[in-house]
Short mmCIF file of C-alpha atoms in Angstrom, two decimals:
data_model
loop_
_atom_site.label_atom_id
_atom_site.label_comp_id
_atom_site.label_asym_id
_atom_site.label_seq_id
_atom_site.Cartn_x
_atom_site.Cartn_y
_atom_site.Cartn_z
CA ALA Z 1 0.04 0.07 0.01
CA PHE Z 2 2.90 2.40 0.74
CA ASP Z 3 4.66 1.76 -2.47
CA LYS Z 4 1.49 2.17 -4.57
CA ASN Z 5 0.96 5.66 -2.80
CA VAL Z 6 4.47 6.62 -3.25
CA LEU Z 7 4.50 5.43 -7.12
CA ALA Z 8 1.13 7.42 -7.60
CA GLN Z 9 3.21 10.56 -7.45
CA ILE Z 10 5.14 9.80 -10.62
CA VAL Z 11 4.13 12.45 -13.06
CA ASN Z 12 6.18 11.24 -16.27
CA PRO Z 13 6.38 7.47 -16.12
CA GLU Z 14 7.51 7.42 -19.85
CA ILE Z 15 10.41 9.59 -18.97
CA ILE Z 16 11.60 6.86 -16.51
CA LYS Z 17 11.24 4.18 -19.13
CA GLU Z 18 13.48 6.40 -21.53
CA GLN Z 19 15.98 7.24 -18.89
CA HIS Z 20 15.86 3.78 -17.04
CA ASP Z 21 19.74 3.61 -17.03
CA LEU Z 22 20.23 6.95 -15.06
CA LYS Z 23 23.36 5.96 -12.80
CA ILE Z 24 22.25 6.29 -9.00
CA VAL Z 25 24.37 5.54 -5.91
CA TYR Z 26 22.53 5.24 -3.00
CA THR Z 27 23.21 4.81 1.05
CA PRO Z 28 20.82 4.14 3.74
CA ILE Z 29 23.76 4.81 6.19
CA HIS Z 30 23.08 1.76 8.00
CA GLY Z 31 19.24 2.73 8.48
CA SER Z 32 15.86 1.73 7.53
CA GLY Z 33 15.80 3.18 4.01
CA ASN Z 34 17.56 0.18 2.31
CA LYS Z 35 14.60 -1.97 1.16
CA PRO Z 36 11.72 0.51 0.76
CA VAL Z 37 14.00 3.17 -1.38
CA ARG Z 38 15.40 0.17 -3.60
CA ARG Z 39 12.01 -1.33 -3.93
CA VAL Z 40 10.22 1.79 -4.92
CA LEU Z 41 13.16 2.71 -7.52
CA GLU Z 42 12.82 -0.76 -8.93
CA LYS Z 43 9.09 -0.50 -9.31
CA ALA Z 44 9.34 2.98 -10.75
CA GLY Z 45 11.65 1.77 -13.47
CA PHE Z 46 15.19 2.67 -12.57
CA GLU Z 47 17.39 -0.36 -13.32
CA ASN Z 48 21.03 1.30 -12.39
CA VAL Z 49 21.03 1.57 -8.69
CA THR Z 50 24.13 0.82 -6.79
CA VAL Z 51 23.93 0.68 -2.91
CA VAL Z 52 27.08 1.46 -0.95
CA PRO Z 53 28.04 -1.92 0.36
CA GLU Z 54 29.64 -0.97 3.48
CA GLN Z 55 26.56 1.10 4.68
CA GLU Z 56 23.74 -1.16 3.33
CA LEU Z 57 22.95 -3.26 6.42
CA PRO Z 58 20.93 -1.77 9.52
CA ASP Z 59 23.63 -1.37 12.25
CA GLY Z 60 22.63 1.03 15.38
CA ASP Z 61 26.23 1.49 15.95
CA PHE Z 62 26.62 3.22 12.48
CA PRO Z 63 30.29 1.96 12.27
CA THR Z 64 31.35 3.96 9.14
CA VAL Z 65 30.41 7.35 10.31
CA SER Z 66 30.82 9.25 13.49
CA TYR Z 67 27.18 10.78 13.06
CA PRO Z 68 24.71 9.35 10.48
CA ASN Z 69 23.38 12.68 9.04
CA PRO Z 70 22.89 13.11 5.43
CA GLU Z 71 23.50 16.92 6.03
CA ALA Z 72 27.18 15.90 6.75
CA LYS Z 73 29.69 15.58 4.22
CA GLU Z 74 31.37 12.64 6.14
CA ALA Z 75 28.08 10.48 5.61
CA PHE Z 76 28.80 10.65 1.71
CA ALA Z 77 32.53 9.72 1.73
CA LEU Z 78 31.86 6.23 0.77
CA GLY Z 79 29.08 6.91 -1.66
CA LEU Z 80 31.07 9.69 -3.35
CA ALA Z 81 34.21 7.20 -3.68
CA LEU Z 82 31.68 4.83 -5.43
CA ALA Z 83 30.09 7.31 -7.54
CA LYS Z 84 33.34 8.33 -9.15
CA GLU Z 85 34.11 4.77 -9.89
CA LYS Z 86 30.58 4.11 -11.30
CA ASP Z 87 30.57 7.63 -13.06
CA ALA Z 88 27.15 8.03 -11.24
CA ASP Z 89 24.81 10.82 -12.11
CA LEU Z 90 23.35 11.22 -8.48
CA VAL Z 91 24.46 10.26 -5.09
CA LEU Z 92 21.83 9.98 -2.68
CA ALA Z 93 21.69 9.15 1.26
CA THR Z 94 18.66 8.84 3.66
CA ASP Z 95 19.18 9.17 7.33
CA PRO Z 96 18.37 6.22 9.67
CA ASP Z 97 14.64 6.52 9.78
CA ALA Z 98 14.39 7.58 6.05
CA ASP Z 99 12.61 10.69 6.36
CA ARG Z 100 15.42 12.91 5.25
CA LEU Z 101 17.37 13.07 2.06
CA GLY Z 102 20.87 14.24 1.21
CA VAL Z 103 21.92 14.64 -2.36
CA TYR Z 104 25.25 15.16 -4.52
CA VAL Z 105 24.66 15.76 -8.26
CA LYS Z 106 27.29 15.45 -10.90
CA ASP Z 107 28.12 18.76 -12.75
CA ALA Z 108 28.48 17.70 -16.37
CA LYS Z 109 30.89 20.70 -17.15
CA SER Z 110 33.38 19.95 -14.21
CA GLY Z 111 32.50 16.22 -13.68
CA GLU Z 112 32.55 17.19 -10.11
CA TYR Z 113 29.81 16.19 -7.65
CA ILE Z 114 28.14 19.13 -6.03
CA PRO Z 115 26.15 18.95 -2.74
CA LEU Z 116 22.49 20.23 -2.53
CA THR Z 117 21.26 21.59 0.63
CA GLY Z 118 17.78 20.76 1.74
CA ASN Z 119 16.63 24.12 0.48
CA MET Z 120 17.94 23.39 -2.85
CA SER Z 121 16.63 19.77 -3.30
CA GLY Z 122 13.20 20.74 -1.94
CA SER Z 123 13.00 23.77 -4.39
CA LEU Z 124 14.10 21.58 -7.29
CA LEU Z 125 11.34 19.10 -6.33
CA CYS Z 126 8.82 21.91 -6.07
CA GLU Z 127 9.61 23.76 -9.47
CA TYR Z 128 9.59 19.99 -11.16
CA VAL Z 129 6.16 18.91 -9.63
CA LEU Z 130 4.51 22.16 -10.16
CA SER Z 131 5.85 22.60 -13.74
CA GLN Z 132 4.86 19.25 -14.86
CA LYS Z 133 1.75 19.02 -13.32
CA LYS Z 134 0.66 22.24 -15.05
CA GLU Z 135 2.32 20.97 -18.31
CA LYS Z 136 0.21 17.81 -18.31
CA ALA Z 137 -3.19 19.10 -17.10
CA GLY Z 138 -2.71 22.62 -18.56
CA SER Z 139 -3.34 24.22 -15.26
CA LEU Z 140 -2.91 23.43 -11.50
CA PRO Z 141 -5.77 22.66 -9.34
CA ALA Z 142 -7.58 25.45 -7.80
CA ASP Z 143 -6.73 24.29 -4.13
CA GLY Z 144 -3.10 23.37 -5.05
CA ALA Z 145 -0.75 24.51 -2.26
CA VAL Z 146 2.98 24.36 -1.17
CA VAL Z 147 3.46 23.76 2.65
CA LYS Z 148 6.72 24.98 4.09
CA SER Z 149 8.20 25.78 7.43
CA ILE Z 150 8.90 29.47 8.30
CA VAL Z 151 12.79 28.86 8.23
CA THR Z 152 12.68 27.30 4.87
CA THR Z 153 14.09 29.10 1.68
CA ASN Z 154 11.88 31.83 0.31
CA LEU Z 155 12.84 30.50 -3.24
CA VAL Z 156 9.78 28.43 -2.44
CA ASP Z 157 7.67 31.51 -2.22
CA GLU Z 158 8.94 32.61 -5.65
CA ILE Z 159 8.12 29.30 -7.08
CA ALA Z 160 4.70 29.24 -5.58
CA LYS Z 161 3.93 32.69 -7.01
CA ALA Z 162 5.00 31.98 -10.28
CA TYR Z 163 2.78 29.05 -10.61
CA ASN Z 164 0.11 30.78 -8.88
CA VAL Z 165 -0.38 28.19 -6.15
CA LYS Z 166 -1.12 29.03 -2.37
CA LEU Z 167 1.71 29.10 -0.13
CA ILE Z 168 1.20 27.86 3.66
CA GLU Z 169 3.82 28.59 6.16
CA VAL Z 170 3.87 26.48 9.40
CA LEU Z 171 6.21 26.36 12.47
CA THR Z 172 9.16 24.02 12.65
CA GLY Z 173 7.98 20.72 13.49
CA PHE Z 174 5.46 20.48 10.70
CA LYS Z 175 7.72 18.84 8.19
CA TRP Z 176 6.15 18.75 4.80
CA PHE Z 177 9.08 20.76 3.25
CA GLU Z 178 11.66 21.95 5.80
CA GLU Z 179 15.22 23.23 5.16
CA SER Z 180 16.83 20.27 7.14
CA TYR Z 181 16.64 18.00 4.34
CA GLY Z 182 13.08 16.82 4.57
CA CYS Z 183 10.14 17.10 2.28
CA LEU Z 184 6.80 15.22 1.42
CA VAL Z 185 5.20 14.90 -2.06
CA GLY Z 186 1.79 13.84 -2.11
CA THR Z 187 -0.61 13.32 0.81
CA HIS Z 188 0.32 9.53 1.94
CA ALA Z 189 2.29 10.52 4.91
CA ARG Z 190 1.91 12.90 7.77
CA ASP Z 191 5.48 13.84 8.05
CA LYS Z 192 8.38 14.13 5.47
CA ASP Z 193 9.38 10.90 3.69
CA ALA Z 194 12.72 10.33 1.88
CA VAL Z 195 11.53 7.47 0.08
CA VAL Z 196 9.00 9.49 -2.13
CA ALA Z 197 11.63 12.33 -2.30
CA VAL Z 198 14.34 9.87 -3.63
CA MET Z 199 11.92 8.77 -6.28
CA ALA Z 200 10.68 12.28 -7.19
CA LEU Z 201 14.31 13.60 -7.70
CA CYS Z 202 15.36 10.53 -9.51
CA GLU Z 203 12.36 11.27 -11.75
CA ALA Z 204 13.30 14.89 -12.20
CA ALA Z 205 16.83 14.17 -12.99
CA ALA Z 206 15.55 11.86 -15.69
CA TYR Z 207 13.18 14.38 -17.01
CA TYR Z 208 15.92 16.99 -17.28
CA ALA Z 209 18.38 14.66 -18.77
CA THR Z 210 16.07 14.36 -21.71
CA LYS Z 211 16.56 18.21 -22.06
CA GLY Z 212 20.22 17.92 -21.86
CA LYS Z 213 20.52 19.22 -18.45
CA THR Z 214 21.60 18.06 -14.96
CA LEU Z 215 19.89 18.90 -11.72
CA TRP Z 216 22.56 21.45 -11.05
CA ASP Z 217 21.99 23.05 -14.41
CA VAL Z 218 18.41 23.37 -13.42
CA MET Z 219 19.21 24.87 -10.04
CA ILE Z 220 21.39 27.58 -11.74
CA ASP Z 221 18.29 28.15 -14.13
CA MET Z 222 16.14 28.62 -11.21
CA TYR Z 223 18.45 31.11 -9.57
CA GLU Z 224 18.51 32.94 -12.80
CA LYS Z 225 14.76 33.08 -13.13
CA TYR Z 226 13.80 33.70 -9.53
CA GLY Z 227 16.84 35.31 -7.91
CA TYR Z 228 19.68 33.88 -6.12
CA CYS Z 229 18.13 32.92 -2.91
CA VAL Z 230 20.73 31.84 -0.49
CA ASP Z 231 19.92 30.51 2.91
CA SER Z 232 22.24 29.56 5.90
CA ILE Z 233 21.93 29.07 9.72
CA THR Z 234 24.35 30.22 12.47
CA ALA Z 235 23.74 28.35 15.77
CA MET Z 236 24.96 29.65 19.09
CA ASP Z 237 25.70 27.31 22.19
CA PHE Z 238 24.60 28.22 25.69
CA PRO Z 239 25.50 25.30 28.06
CA GLY Z 240 24.26 24.86 31.65
CA LEU Z 241 21.75 26.68 33.72
CA GLU Z 242 23.72 30.15 33.02
CA GLY Z 243 23.35 29.52 29.33
CA MET Z 244 19.52 29.09 29.86
CA ASP Z 245 19.42 32.58 31.58
CA LYS Z 246 21.45 34.18 28.62
CA MET Z 247 19.12 32.64 26.10
CA LYS Z 248 16.13 34.01 27.76
CA ALA Z 249 17.74 37.47 28.22
CA MET Z 250 18.74 37.66 24.60
CA LEU Z 251 15.16 36.90 23.37
CA ALA Z 252 13.45 39.25 25.83
CA ASN Z 253 15.98 42.14 24.93
CA LEU Z 254 14.91 41.67 21.16
CA ARG Z 255 11.38 41.81 22.20
CA GLU Z 256 11.79 44.88 24.40
CA ASN Z 257 14.19 46.60 21.75
CA PRO Z 258 12.80 45.86 18.37
CA LEU Z 259 15.46 45.90 15.62
CA LYS Z 260 15.22 48.70 13.10
CA ASP Z 261 17.86 47.04 10.70
CA ILE Z 262 19.92 43.92 10.58
CA ALA Z 263 23.45 43.76 8.88
CA GLY Z 264 22.57 46.92 6.94
CA TYR Z 265 19.06 45.81 5.84
CA LYS Z 266 16.07 47.67 6.99
CA VAL Z 267 13.58 45.85 9.03
CA LEU Z 268 9.96 45.96 7.45
CA LYS Z 269 7.85 43.51 9.69
CA ILE Z 270 8.52 41.82 12.78
CA ARG Z 271 6.55 38.30 13.39
CA ASP Z 272 6.60 37.57 17.07
CA TYR Z 273 5.08 34.09 17.20
CA SER Z 274 5.01 33.91 21.00
CA LYS Z 275 2.63 36.93 20.94
CA ASP Z 276 0.60 36.05 17.57
CA THR Z 277 1.67 39.36 16.28
CA VAL Z 278 2.92 40.69 12.89
CA LEU Z 279 4.16 44.28 13.24
CA ASP Z 280 4.70 46.51 10.33
CA VAL Z 281 7.59 48.72 11.41
CA GLU Z 282 6.72 51.62 9.37
CA SER Z 283 2.78 51.96 9.72
CA GLY Z 284 2.78 50.32 13.23
CA ASN Z 285 -0.09 48.17 12.07
CA VAL Z 286 -0.39 44.57 13.89
CA GLU Z 287 -1.91 41.62 12.38
CA PRO Z 288 -2.06 37.98 13.71
CA THR Z 289 0.55 35.41 12.48
CA GLY Z 290 -2.34 32.76 12.47
CA LEU Z 291 -0.03 30.27 13.84
CA PRO Z 292 0.27 28.53 17.41
CA ALA Z 293 2.37 30.27 20.03
CA SER Z 294 6.05 29.56 19.84
CA ASP Z 295 9.21 31.35 21.03
CA VAL Z 296 10.18 32.45 17.56
CA LEU Z 297 11.11 35.91 16.21
CA TYR Z 298 11.02 36.49 12.43
CA TYR Z 299 12.21 39.61 10.58
CA GLU Z 300 11.14 40.50 7.02
CA LEU Z 301 13.87 42.54 5.67
CA GLU Z 302 14.15 44.82 2.43
CA GLY Z 303 15.36 43.37 -0.93
CA GLY Z 304 13.71 39.86 -0.04
CA ALA Z 305 16.12 39.01 2.79
CA TRP Z 306 14.91 37.72 6.20
CA VAL Z 307 16.06 36.52 9.67
CA CYS Z 308 14.54 34.13 12.07
CA VAL Z 309 15.58 33.67 15.75
CA ARG Z 310 14.59 30.54 17.64
CA PRO Z 311 15.90 28.61 20.60
CA SER Z 312 16.46 24.85 19.78
CA GLY Z 313 13.80 22.69 20.94
CA THR Z 314 16.31 19.79 21.72
CA GLU Z 315 19.63 21.50 22.70
CA PRO Z 316 20.85 24.54 24.50
CA LYS Z 317 21.45 26.79 21.75
CA ILE Z 318 19.79 29.58 19.99
CA LYS Z 319 19.59 29.21 16.07
CA PHE Z 320 19.66 32.25 13.81
CA TYR Z 321 18.26 31.38 10.30
CA TYR Z 322 18.78 33.92 7.49
CA GLY Z 323 18.26 34.17 3.81
CA VAL Z 324 19.25 36.74 1.13
CA LYS Z 325 18.15 37.32 -2.53
CA ALA Z 326 20.79 38.65 -4.97
CA SER Z 327 21.46 38.79 -8.62
CA SER Z 328 24.53 36.32 -8.54
CA MET Z 329 25.78 33.55 -6.35
CA ASP Z 330 28.96 35.68 -5.57
CA GLU Z 331 26.73 38.52 -4.27
CA ALA Z 332 24.50 36.28 -2.34
CA GLN Z 333 27.48 34.67 -0.71
CA VAL Z 334 29.04 38.08 0.38
CA GLU Z 335 25.55 39.22 1.63
CA SER Z 336 24.88 36.03 3.61
CA ALA Z 337 28.32 36.39 5.29
CA LYS Z 338 26.97 39.66 6.65
CA PHE Z 339 24.18 37.93 8.38
CA ALA Z 340 26.68 35.37 9.79
CA GLU Z 341 28.72 38.03 11.32
CA TRP Z 342 25.74 39.77 12.76
CA ALA Z 343 24.36 36.64 14.32
CA LYS Z 344 27.88 35.92 16.07
CA ALA Z 345 28.00 39.34 17.39
CA GLN Z 346 24.49 38.85 19.34
CA ALA Z 347 26.31 36.59 21.94
#
């Protein structure tokens, strides 16, 4: 039943038949993805899937990695070595409970493997699914929607706007598309699902291959079309009881003394999810956030930039999420670095 629901999300089955030999290297990192991922890829029609042998079987000690996280480059060391040997198009890794997906794609021009962040792979899937559903049906359903967390890239906002699809933002913890490598295509699950993400990403790679493009080429095309939206995160540790007090004091100070600019960017709106308020800084108008109470501050800045400040729900740290929109990758990286410096200066 699970496979049937996942496979129902395929938009272009004929493309997979045409590109059945797409070279895929996959690792479950000793976790639960091994059988469902391979089974679904086989049923979808992908015939050239190689699993990293050292990481294939379940092992709760995760002997080949210090931390089994597909966000970490270390988790891909064995997969990338195998990919170079096999000349693979894609290198994929699912986390131990198979709800998050890490991706490296081969750049046809340089031959190098380029890592995609969760924001990148999720945006690629968003663009692919919306564009293909529109192309197939002529239009998207009137009640079509993209759901993302408030700390996920605003590139998705631009994609949703371009396809005239409703964008719904939710707090972190609701994970249909989040920046930390998780997304869900379809409605078969109530959380993110790396099995459907693997299948959809492989389908997208197959489709774009028929156009003579790699997923990295398409990522650049998207940046050129929507703007170079670059997002990052800076986490600051506050250990011990003293740290907890410092965290509370920092957030209290941000609320009592609202910021007018951040890293040289003018603050346009301040969302305080603990008070359910969205303050328009210039007019003074206040509207509700429409979301449950949460200890999160979000700053909408000029030029499509943004900053979100929230304490971690699991560790003694405050996370600063931020994003910029620029006309080139170099410019975006320079501007993003300014926010990193600003975040570090808040300690």
